[in-house]
Coordinates of C-alpha atoms and ligand atoms in Angstrom, one line a residue:
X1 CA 327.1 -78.4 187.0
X2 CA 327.6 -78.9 190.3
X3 CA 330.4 -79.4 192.9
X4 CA 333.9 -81.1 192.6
X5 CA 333.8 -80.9 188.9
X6 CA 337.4 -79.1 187.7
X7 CA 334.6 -77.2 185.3
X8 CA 332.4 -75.8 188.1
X9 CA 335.6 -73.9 189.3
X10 CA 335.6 -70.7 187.9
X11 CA 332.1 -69.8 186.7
X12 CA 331.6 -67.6 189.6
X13 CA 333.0 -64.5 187.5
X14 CA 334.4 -63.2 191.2
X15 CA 337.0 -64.8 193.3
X16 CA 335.3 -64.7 196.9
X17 CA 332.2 -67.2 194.6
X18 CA 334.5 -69.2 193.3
X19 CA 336.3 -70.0 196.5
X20 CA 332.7 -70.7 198.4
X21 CA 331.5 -73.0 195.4
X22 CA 334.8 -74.8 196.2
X23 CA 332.3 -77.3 198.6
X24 CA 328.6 -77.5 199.4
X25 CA 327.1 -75.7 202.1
X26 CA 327.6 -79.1 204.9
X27 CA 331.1 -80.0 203.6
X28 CA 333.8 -78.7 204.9
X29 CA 337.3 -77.5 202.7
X30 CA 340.3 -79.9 202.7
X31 CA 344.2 -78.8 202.6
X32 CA 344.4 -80.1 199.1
X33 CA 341.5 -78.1 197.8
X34 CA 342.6 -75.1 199.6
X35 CA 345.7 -75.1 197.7
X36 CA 344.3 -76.3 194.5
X37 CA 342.1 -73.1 194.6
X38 CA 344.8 -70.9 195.2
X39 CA 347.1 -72.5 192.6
X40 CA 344.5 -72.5 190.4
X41 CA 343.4 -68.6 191.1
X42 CA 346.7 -68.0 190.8
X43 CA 347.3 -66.4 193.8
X44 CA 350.5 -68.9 194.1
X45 CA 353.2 -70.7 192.0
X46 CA 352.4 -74.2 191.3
X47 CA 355.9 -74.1 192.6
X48 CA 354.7 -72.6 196.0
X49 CA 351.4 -74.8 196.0
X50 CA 353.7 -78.3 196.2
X51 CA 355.6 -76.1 199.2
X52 CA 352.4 -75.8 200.7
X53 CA 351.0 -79.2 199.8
X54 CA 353.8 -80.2 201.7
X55 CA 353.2 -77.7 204.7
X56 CA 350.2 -80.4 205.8
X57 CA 353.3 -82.8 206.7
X58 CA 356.7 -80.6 207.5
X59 CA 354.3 -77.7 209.8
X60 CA 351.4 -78.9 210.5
X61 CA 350.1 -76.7 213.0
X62 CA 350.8 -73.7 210.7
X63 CA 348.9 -75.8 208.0
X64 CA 345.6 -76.5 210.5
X65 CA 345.7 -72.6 211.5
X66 CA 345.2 -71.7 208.0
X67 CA 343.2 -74.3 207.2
X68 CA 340.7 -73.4 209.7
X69 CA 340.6 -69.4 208.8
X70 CA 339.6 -70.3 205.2
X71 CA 337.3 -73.2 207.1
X72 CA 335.8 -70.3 208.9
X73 CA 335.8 -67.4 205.7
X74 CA 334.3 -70.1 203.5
X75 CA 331.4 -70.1 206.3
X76 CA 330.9 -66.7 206.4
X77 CA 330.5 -65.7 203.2
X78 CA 328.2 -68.1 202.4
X79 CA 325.9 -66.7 205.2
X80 CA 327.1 -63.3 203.7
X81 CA 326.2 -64.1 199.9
X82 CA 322.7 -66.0 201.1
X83 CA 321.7 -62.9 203.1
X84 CA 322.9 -60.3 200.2
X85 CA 320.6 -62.8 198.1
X86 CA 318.0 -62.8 200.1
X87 CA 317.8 -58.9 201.1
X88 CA 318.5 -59.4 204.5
X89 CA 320.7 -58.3 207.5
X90 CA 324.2 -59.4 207.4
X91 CA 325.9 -59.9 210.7
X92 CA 328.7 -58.4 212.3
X93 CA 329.7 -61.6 212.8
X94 CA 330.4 -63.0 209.7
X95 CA 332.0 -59.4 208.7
X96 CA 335.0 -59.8 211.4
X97 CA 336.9 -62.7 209.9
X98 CA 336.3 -60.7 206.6
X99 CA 337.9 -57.4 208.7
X100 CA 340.9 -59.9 210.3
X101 CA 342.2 -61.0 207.1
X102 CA 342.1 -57.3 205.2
X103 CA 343.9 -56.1 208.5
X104 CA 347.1 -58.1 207.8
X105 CA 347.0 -57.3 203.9
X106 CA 349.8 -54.7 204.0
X107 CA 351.8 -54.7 200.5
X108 CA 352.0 -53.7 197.0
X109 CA 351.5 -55.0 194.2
X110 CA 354.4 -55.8 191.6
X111 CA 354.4 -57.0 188.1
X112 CA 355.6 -60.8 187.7
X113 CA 356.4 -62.8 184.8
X114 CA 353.8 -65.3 183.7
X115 CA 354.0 -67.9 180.9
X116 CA 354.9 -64.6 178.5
X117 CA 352.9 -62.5 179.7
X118 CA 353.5 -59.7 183.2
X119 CA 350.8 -60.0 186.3
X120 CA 350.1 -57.8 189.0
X121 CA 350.5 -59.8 192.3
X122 CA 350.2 -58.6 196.0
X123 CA 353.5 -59.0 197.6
X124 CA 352.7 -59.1 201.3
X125 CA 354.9 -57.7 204.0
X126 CA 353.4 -60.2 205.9
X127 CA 355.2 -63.7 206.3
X128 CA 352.0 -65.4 207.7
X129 CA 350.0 -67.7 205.6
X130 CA 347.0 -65.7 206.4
X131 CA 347.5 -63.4 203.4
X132 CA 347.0 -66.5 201.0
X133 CA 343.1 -65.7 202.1
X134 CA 343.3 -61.9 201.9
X135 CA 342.4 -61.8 197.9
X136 CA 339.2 -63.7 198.5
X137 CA 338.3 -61.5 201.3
X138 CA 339.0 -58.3 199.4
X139 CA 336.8 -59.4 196.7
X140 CA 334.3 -61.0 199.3
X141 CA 333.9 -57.6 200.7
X142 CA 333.7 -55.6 197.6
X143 CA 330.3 -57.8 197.2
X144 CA 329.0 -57.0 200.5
X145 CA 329.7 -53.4 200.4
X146 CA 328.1 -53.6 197.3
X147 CA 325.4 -55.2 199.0
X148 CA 321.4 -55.2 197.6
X149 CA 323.1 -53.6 194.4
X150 CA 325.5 -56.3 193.9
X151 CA 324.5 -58.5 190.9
X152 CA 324.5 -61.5 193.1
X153 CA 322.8 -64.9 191.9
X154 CA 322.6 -68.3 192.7
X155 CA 321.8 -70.7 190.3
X156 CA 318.8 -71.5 188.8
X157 CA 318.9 -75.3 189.1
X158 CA 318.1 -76.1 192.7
X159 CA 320.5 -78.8 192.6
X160 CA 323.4 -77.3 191.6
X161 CA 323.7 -74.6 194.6
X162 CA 326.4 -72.6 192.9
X163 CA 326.7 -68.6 192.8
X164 CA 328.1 -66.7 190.0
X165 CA 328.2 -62.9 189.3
X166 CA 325.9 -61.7 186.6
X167 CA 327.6 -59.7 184.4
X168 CA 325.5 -59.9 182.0
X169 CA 324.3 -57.1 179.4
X170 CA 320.3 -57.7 180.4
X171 CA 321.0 -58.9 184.5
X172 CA 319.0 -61.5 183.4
X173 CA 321.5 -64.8 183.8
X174 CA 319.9 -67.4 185.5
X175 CA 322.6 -70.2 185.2
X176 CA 325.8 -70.5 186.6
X177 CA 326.3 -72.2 182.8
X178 CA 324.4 -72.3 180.2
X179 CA 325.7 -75.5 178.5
X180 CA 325.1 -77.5 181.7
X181 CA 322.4 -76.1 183.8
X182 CA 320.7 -74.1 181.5
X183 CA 320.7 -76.9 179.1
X184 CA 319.6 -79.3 181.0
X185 CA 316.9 -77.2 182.2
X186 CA 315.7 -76.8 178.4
X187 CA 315.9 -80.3 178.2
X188 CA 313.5 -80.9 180.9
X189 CA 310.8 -78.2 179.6
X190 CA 311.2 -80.0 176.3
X191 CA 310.5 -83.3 178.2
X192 CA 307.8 -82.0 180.1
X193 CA 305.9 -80.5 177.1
X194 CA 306.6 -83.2 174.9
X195 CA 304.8 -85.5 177.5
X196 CA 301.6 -83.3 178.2
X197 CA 301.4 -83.0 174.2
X198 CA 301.2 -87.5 174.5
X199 CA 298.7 -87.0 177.2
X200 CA 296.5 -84.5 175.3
X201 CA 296.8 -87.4 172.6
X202 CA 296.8 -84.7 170.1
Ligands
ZN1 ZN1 324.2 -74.5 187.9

């Protein structure tokens, strides 16, 4: 599936994987695609996202500041989510950006209208723009805490370098989807069968 498709978005079945699939591992995240993820995650208005589009003009220290925390979370957690993979240590390090943002996370949450239908949204006491990251770190750390028990995967196809979740009934998911990795995957063992059957000559 891979990266900067609109359809690789939300596959990651938590918020804190779909915000690191946003960009692969060497890329860094751009204003526009910060906001795009949190308009589409719905953690603000597309009314407030144009605000904020905007912010990168009108304020843009305030803009860079942010832009660099989610630089930085988007770092972490993919060291976090590797070594949660992987069985291994996970460092303080990467925990205390994690820790910053769930510090300034005072609120509630309140029911808003939506389309037709009522949401819970966080309404921060917090005027600062750090809270826009503090829903991705909540769920980022509900994965770590959850840590070797967490049903954590990354994709099957080594080209496609996305996590998902696996909440699957068996724990047995392999792909972040199955109509485009998986598929091309059976695609390929079809391929590769089909040919040693030519070589065999029958
Ligand atoms: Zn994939």
């Amino acid at each position: 599936m891979g990266y900067h498709e609109p359809s690789s978005r939300f596959i990651g079945g938590r918020l804190a994987l779909d915000f690191v699939n946003l960009i692969p591992p060497n890329e860094e995240l751009s204003w526009d695609q910060l906001i795009e993820f949190l308009e589409s995650a719905r953690i603000v208005t597309p009314e407030r996202g144009g605000e904020l589009l905007a912010l990168n003009r009108s304020d843009r220290q305030a803009a860079e500041s942010l832009l660099r925390k989610a630089q930085q979370l988007a770092a972490v957690l993919r060291l976090a989510f590797d070594a949660v993979l992987r069985r291994q240590k996970i460092l303080r390090e990467w925990i205390e950006p994690v820790n910053e943002l769930l510090r300034i996370t005072e609120g509630h949450d309140e029911l808003v209208a939506a389309d037709n239908d009522w949401e819970i949204q966080f309404i921060a006491s917090e005027s600062g723009l750090e809270w826009l990251l503090a829903a991705v770190a909540r769920s980022a750390a509900e994965i770590i805490a959850e840590g070797s028990r967490a049903r954590l995967r990354l994709c099957a196809n080594p080209r496609c370098g996305l996590f998902f979740y696996d909440t699957s009934r068996t724990h047995r998911r392999r792909w972040c989807s199955m109509t485009v990795c998986g598929n091309r995957h059976k695609v390929a063992a079809f391929a590769r069968r089909h040919a040693s059957v030519g070589h065999a000559g029958h």
